[in-house]
Short mmCIF file of C-alpha atoms and ligand atoms in Angstrom, two decimals:
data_model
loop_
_atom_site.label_atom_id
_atom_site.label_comp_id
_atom_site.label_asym_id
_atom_site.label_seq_id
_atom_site.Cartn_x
_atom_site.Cartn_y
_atom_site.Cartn_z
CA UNK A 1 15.56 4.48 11.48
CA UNK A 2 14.52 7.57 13.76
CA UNK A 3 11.55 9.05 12.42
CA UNK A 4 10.20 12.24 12.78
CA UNK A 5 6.69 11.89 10.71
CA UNK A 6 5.97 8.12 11.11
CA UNK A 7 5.09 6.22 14.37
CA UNK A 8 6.78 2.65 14.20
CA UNK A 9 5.69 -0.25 16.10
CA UNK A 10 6.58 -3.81 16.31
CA UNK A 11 4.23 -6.66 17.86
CA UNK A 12 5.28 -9.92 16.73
CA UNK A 13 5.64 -11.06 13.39
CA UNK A 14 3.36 -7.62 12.70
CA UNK A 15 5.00 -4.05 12.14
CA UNK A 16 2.70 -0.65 12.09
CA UNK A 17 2.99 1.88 10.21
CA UNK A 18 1.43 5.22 11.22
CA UNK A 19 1.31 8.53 9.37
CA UNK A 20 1.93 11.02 12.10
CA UNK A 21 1.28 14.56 11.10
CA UNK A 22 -2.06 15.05 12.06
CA UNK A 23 -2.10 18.53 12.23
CA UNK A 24 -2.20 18.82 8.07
CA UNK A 25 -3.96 15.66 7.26
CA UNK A 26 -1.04 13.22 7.59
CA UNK A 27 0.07 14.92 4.13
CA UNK A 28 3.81 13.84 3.20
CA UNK A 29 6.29 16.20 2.94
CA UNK A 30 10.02 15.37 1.53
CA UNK A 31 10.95 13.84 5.12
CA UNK A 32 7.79 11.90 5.77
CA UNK A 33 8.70 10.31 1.83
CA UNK A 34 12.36 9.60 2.59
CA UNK A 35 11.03 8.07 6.00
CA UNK A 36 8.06 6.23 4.46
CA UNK A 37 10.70 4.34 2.10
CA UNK A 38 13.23 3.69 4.55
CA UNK A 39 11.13 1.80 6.65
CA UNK A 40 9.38 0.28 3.70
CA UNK A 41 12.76 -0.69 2.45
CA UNK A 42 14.06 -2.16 5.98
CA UNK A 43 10.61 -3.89 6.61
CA UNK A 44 10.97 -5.78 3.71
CA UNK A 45 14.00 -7.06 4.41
CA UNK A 46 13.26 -8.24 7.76
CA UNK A 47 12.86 -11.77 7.83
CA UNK A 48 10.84 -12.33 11.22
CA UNK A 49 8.04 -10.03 9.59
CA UNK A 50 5.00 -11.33 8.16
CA UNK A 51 2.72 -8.01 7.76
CA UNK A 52 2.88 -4.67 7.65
CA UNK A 53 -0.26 -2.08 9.14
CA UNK A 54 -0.35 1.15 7.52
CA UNK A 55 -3.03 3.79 9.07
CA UNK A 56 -2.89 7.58 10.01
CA UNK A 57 -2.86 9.42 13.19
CA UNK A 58 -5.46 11.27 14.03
CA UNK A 59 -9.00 12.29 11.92
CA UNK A 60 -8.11 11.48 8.39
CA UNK A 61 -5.93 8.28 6.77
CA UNK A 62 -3.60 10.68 4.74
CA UNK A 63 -4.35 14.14 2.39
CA UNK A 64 -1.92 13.31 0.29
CA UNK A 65 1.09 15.66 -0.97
CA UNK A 66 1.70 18.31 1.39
CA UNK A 67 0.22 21.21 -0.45
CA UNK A 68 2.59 23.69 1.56
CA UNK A 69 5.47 21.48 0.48
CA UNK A 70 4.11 22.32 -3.51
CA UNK A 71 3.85 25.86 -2.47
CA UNK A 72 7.95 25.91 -2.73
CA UNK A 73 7.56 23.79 -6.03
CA UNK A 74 6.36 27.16 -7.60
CA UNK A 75 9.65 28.57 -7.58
CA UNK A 76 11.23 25.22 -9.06
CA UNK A 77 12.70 24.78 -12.47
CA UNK A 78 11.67 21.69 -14.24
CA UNK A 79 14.29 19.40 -13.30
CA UNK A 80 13.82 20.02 -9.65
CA UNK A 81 10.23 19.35 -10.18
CA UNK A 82 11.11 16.13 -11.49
CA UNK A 83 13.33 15.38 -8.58
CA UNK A 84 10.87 15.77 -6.24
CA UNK A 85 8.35 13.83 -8.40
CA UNK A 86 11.20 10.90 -8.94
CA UNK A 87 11.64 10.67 -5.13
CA UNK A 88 8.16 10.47 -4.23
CA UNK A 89 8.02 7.81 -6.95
CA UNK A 90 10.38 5.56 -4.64
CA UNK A 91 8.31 5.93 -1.81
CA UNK A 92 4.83 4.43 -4.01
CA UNK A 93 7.65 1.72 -5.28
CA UNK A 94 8.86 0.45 -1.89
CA UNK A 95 5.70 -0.13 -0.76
CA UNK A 96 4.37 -1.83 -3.82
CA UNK A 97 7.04 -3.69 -3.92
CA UNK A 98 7.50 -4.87 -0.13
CA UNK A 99 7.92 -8.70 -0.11
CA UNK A 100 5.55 -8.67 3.09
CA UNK A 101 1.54 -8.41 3.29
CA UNK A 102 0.35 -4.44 3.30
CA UNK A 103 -2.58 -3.64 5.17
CA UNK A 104 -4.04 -0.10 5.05
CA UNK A 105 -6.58 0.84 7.83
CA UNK A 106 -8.10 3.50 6.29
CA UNK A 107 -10.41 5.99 8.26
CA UNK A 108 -11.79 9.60 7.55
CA UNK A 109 -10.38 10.83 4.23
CA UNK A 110 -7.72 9.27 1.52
CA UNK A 111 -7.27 12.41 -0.74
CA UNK A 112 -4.84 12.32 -3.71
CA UNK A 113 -1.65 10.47 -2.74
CA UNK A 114 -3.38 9.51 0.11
CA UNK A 115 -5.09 7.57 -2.19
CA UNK A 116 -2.31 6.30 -4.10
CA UNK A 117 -0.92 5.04 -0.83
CA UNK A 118 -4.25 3.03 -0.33
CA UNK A 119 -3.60 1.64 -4.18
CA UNK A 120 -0.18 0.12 -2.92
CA UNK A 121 -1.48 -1.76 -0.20
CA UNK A 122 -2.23 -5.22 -0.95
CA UNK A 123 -5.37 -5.21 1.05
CA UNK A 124 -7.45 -2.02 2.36
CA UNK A 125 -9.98 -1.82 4.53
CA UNK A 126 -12.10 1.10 5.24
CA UNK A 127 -15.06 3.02 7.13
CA UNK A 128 -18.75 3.68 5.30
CA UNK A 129 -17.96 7.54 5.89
CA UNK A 130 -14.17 7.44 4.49
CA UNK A 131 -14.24 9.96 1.60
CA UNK A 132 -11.57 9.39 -1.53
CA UNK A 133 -10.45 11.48 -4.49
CA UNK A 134 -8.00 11.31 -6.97
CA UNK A 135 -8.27 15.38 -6.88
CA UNK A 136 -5.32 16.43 -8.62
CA UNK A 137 -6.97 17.88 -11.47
CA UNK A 138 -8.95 19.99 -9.29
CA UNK A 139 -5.59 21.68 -8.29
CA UNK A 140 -4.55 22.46 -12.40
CA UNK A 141 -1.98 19.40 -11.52
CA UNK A 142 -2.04 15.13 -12.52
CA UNK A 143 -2.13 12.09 -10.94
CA UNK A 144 1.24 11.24 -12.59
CA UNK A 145 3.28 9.54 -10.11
CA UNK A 146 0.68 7.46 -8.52
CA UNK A 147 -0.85 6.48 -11.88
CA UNK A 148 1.05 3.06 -12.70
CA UNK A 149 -0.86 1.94 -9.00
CA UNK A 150 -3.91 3.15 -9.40
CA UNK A 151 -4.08 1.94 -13.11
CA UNK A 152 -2.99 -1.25 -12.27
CA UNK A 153 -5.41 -1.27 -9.14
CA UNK A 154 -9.00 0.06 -10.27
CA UNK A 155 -8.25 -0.44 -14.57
CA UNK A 156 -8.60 2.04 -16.89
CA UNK A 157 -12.43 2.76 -17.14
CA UNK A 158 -12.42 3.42 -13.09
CA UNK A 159 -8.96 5.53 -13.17
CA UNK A 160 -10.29 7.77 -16.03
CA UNK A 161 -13.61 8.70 -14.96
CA UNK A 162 -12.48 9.45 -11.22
CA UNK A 163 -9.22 10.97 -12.20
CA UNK A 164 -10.85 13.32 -14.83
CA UNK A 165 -13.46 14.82 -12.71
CA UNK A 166 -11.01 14.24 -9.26
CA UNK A 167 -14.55 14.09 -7.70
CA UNK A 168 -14.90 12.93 -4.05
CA UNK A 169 -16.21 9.38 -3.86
CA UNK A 170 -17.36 7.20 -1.12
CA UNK A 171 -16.41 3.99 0.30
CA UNK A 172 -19.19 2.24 -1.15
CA UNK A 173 -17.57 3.41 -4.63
CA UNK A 174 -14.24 2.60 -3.18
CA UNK A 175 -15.20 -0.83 -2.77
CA UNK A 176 -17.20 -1.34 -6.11
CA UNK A 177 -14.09 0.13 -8.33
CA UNK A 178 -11.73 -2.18 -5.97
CA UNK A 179 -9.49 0.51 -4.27
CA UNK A 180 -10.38 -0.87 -1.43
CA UNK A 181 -11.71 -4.90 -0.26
CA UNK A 182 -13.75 -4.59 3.33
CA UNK A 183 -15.99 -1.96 4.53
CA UNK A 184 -16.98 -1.89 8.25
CA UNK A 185 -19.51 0.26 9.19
CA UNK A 186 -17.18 3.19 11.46
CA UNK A 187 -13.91 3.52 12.82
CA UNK A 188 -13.55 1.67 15.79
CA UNK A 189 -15.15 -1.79 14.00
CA UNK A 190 -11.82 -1.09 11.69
CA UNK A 191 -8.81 -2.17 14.67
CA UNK A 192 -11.07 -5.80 14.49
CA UNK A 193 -11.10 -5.81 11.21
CA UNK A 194 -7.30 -5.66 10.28
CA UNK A 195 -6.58 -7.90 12.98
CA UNK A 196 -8.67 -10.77 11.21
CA UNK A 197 -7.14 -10.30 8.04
CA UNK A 198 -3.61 -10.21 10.11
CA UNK A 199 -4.98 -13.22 11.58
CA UNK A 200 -5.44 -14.78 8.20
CA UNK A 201 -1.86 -13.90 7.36
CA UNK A 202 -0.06 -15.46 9.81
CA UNK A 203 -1.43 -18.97 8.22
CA UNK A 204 0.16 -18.00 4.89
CA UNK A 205 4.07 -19.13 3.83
CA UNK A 206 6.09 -15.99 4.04
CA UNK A 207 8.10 -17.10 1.38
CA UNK A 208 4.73 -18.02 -0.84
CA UNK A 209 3.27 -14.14 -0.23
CA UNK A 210 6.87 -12.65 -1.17
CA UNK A 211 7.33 -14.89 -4.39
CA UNK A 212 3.17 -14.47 -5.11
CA UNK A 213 3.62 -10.61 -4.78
CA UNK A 214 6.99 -10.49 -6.81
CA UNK A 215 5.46 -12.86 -9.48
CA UNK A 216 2.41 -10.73 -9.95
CA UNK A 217 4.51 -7.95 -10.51
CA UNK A 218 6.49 -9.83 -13.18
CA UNK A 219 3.62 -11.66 -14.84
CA UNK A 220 1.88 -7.97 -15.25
CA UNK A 221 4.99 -6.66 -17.17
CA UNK A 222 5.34 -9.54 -19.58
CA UNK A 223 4.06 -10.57 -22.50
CA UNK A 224 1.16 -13.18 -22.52
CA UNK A 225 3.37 -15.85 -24.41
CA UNK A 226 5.92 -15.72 -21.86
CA UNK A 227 4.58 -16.28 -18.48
CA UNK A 228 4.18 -19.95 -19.28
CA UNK A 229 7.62 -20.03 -18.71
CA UNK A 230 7.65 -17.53 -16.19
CA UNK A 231 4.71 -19.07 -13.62
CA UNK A 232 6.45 -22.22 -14.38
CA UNK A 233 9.47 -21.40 -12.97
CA UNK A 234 8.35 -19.52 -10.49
CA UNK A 235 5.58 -22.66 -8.79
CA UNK A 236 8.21 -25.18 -9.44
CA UNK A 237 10.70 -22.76 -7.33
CA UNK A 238 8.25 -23.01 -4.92
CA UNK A 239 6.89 -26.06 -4.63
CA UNK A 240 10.80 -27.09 -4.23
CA UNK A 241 11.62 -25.25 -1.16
CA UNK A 242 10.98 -25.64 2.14
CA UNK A 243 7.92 -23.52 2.74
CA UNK A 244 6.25 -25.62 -0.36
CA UNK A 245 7.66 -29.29 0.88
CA UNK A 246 6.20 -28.43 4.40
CA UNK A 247 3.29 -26.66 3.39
CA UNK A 248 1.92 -29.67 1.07
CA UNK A 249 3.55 -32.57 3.37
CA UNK A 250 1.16 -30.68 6.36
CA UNK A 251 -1.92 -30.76 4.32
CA UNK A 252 -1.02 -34.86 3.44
CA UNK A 253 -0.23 -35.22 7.27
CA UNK A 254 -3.07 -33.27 8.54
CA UNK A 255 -0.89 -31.19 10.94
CA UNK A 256 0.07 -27.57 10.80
CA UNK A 257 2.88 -26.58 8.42
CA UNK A 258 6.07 -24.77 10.82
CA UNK A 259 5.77 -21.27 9.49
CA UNK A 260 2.22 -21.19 11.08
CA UNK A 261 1.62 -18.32 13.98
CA UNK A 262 -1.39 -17.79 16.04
N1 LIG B 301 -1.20 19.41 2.34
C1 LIG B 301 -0.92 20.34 3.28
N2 LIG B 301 -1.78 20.65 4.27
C2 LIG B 301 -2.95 19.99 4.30
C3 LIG B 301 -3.30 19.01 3.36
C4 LIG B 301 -2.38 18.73 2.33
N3 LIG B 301 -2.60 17.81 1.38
N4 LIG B 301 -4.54 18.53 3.67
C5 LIG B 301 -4.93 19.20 4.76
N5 LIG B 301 -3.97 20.09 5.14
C6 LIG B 301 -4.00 21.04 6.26
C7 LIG B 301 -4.95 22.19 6.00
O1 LIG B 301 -4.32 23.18 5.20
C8 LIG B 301 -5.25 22.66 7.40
O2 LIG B 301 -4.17 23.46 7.85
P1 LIG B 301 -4.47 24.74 8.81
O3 LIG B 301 -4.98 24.13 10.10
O4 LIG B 301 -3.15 25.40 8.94
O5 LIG B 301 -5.51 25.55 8.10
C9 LIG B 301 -5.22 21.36 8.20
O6 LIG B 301 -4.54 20.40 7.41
C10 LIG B 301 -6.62 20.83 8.46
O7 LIG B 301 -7.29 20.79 7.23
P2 LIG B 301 -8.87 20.97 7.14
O8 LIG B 301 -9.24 21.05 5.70
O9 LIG B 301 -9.31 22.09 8.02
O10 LIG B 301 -9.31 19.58 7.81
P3 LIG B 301 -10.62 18.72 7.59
O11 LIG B 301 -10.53 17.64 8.61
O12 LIG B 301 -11.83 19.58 7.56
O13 LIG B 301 -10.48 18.07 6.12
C11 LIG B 301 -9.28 16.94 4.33
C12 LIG B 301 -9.46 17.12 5.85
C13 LIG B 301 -8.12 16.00 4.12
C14 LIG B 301 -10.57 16.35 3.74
C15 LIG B 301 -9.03 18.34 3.69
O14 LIG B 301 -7.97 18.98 4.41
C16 LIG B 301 -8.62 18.31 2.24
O15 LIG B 301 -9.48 18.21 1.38
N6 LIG B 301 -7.29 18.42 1.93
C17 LIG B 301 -6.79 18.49 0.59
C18 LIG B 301 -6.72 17.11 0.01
C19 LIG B 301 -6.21 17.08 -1.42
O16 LIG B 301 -6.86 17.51 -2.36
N7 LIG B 301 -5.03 16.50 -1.57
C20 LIG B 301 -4.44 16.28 -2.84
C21 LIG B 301 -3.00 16.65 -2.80
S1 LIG B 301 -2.27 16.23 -4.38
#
């Protein structure tokens, strides 16, 4: 799609992603959400893609919720309120949900849903001077919408006690409550960074990260006494298809399964 908020670019099997209103802090507006899941959406249905790169233009990763934008939610009844919430909602789903590898290169400050971006990634990697904050409750508001990711990313214990104060925290505490899994020591040591970890990708099955992220997702909404059946189905799947015949027959053979890049 043409976008107006995000930067887009393909290199290979690798698509970024960049937030691109610098001027307030990346912070996403209606359009930047409806452009955010687009993409998301058509992304994961491309089948040459292996990974995706999300990062922000400019000083900060992403503010979170354009504040300006909530200025006009003053004057909204409920139910438009819970429009707005319900499509910003989509936007945190696509991207949890995106059968690819999410990578968030996260620099300068991941505020709010900024942060709640960084909790949908599957792997986020950050500088020692990147400042986070679940800060909604310092604004009289919640961290409603972004709450099923962040609980499911950083637990309970972590989610209340930053939540409740929606105190600034460093990447040090980032790392420790497991928002985020690498810390490099500035900004520029961050480009190297993703591009090892994209690196690592590209020697993973496709199909194995899309069924491993879409199991995941099932196995955390069901019942303890049903994902025997569940992970049973869902290896065996695997182990039958191509991907999972090549992948073990490579390891036996001691060449490189077909899927491999790089
Ligand atoms: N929504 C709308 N505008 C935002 C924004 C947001 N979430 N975050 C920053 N901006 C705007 C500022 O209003 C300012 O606009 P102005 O130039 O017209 O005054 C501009 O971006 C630069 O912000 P500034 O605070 O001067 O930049 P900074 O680099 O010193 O600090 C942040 C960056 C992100 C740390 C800081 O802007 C901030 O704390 N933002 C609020 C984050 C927040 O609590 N978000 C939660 C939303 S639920």
């Amino acid at each position: 799609m043409q976008c107006t908020r995000l930067v887009v670019r393909r290199d290979g099997a690798v698509a970024y992603v960049t937030l691109a209103r610098p001027s307030v802090r990346n912070a996403f507006d209606a359009t930047m959400i409806a452009e955010l899941t687009t993409t998301f959406d058509e992304l994961g249905r491309d089948a040459e893609l292996r990974a995706v790169v999300l990062a922000g233009e400019g000083s900060v990763f992403c503010g979170g919720a354009d504040l300006n934008a909530m200025r006009a939610s003053l004057d909204l009844d409920e139910e438009a309120n819970r429009e707005d919430a319900r499509a910003m909602s989509r936007m945190f789903r696509t991207i949890d949900r995106t059968p690819k590898a999410v990578v968030a290169r996260v620099h300068g400050a991941a505020l709010g849903g900024g942060a709640g971006i960084v909790a949908v990634c599957d792997i986020a990697i950050t500088a020692s001077d990147t400042r986070f904050g679940f800060t909604e409750t310092k604004l009289g508001i919640l961290p409603a919408v972004i709450s099923p990711f962040v609980l499911a990313k950083i637990g309970a214990s972590h989610a209340r006690a930053l939540a409740l104060t929606g105190e600034r925290f460093d990447a040090a505490r980032a790392l420790h409550v497991g928002l985020v899994h690498e810390v490099v020591a500035s900004e520029p040591d961050l480009d190297a960074a993703v591009a090892r970890v994209v690196h690592e990708l590209g020697s993973a099955s496709p199909t194995a990260i899309a069924a491993t992220k879409a199991l995941f997702a099932r196995v955390a909404a069901t019942a303890y006494d049903d994902t025997l059946e569940l992970t049973a189905r869902a290896i065996a799947a695997q182990r039958t298809s191509a991907e999972g015949q090549d992948g073990l027959r490579a390891f036996l053979e001691k060449r490189s399964p077909a899927w491999v890049r790089g």
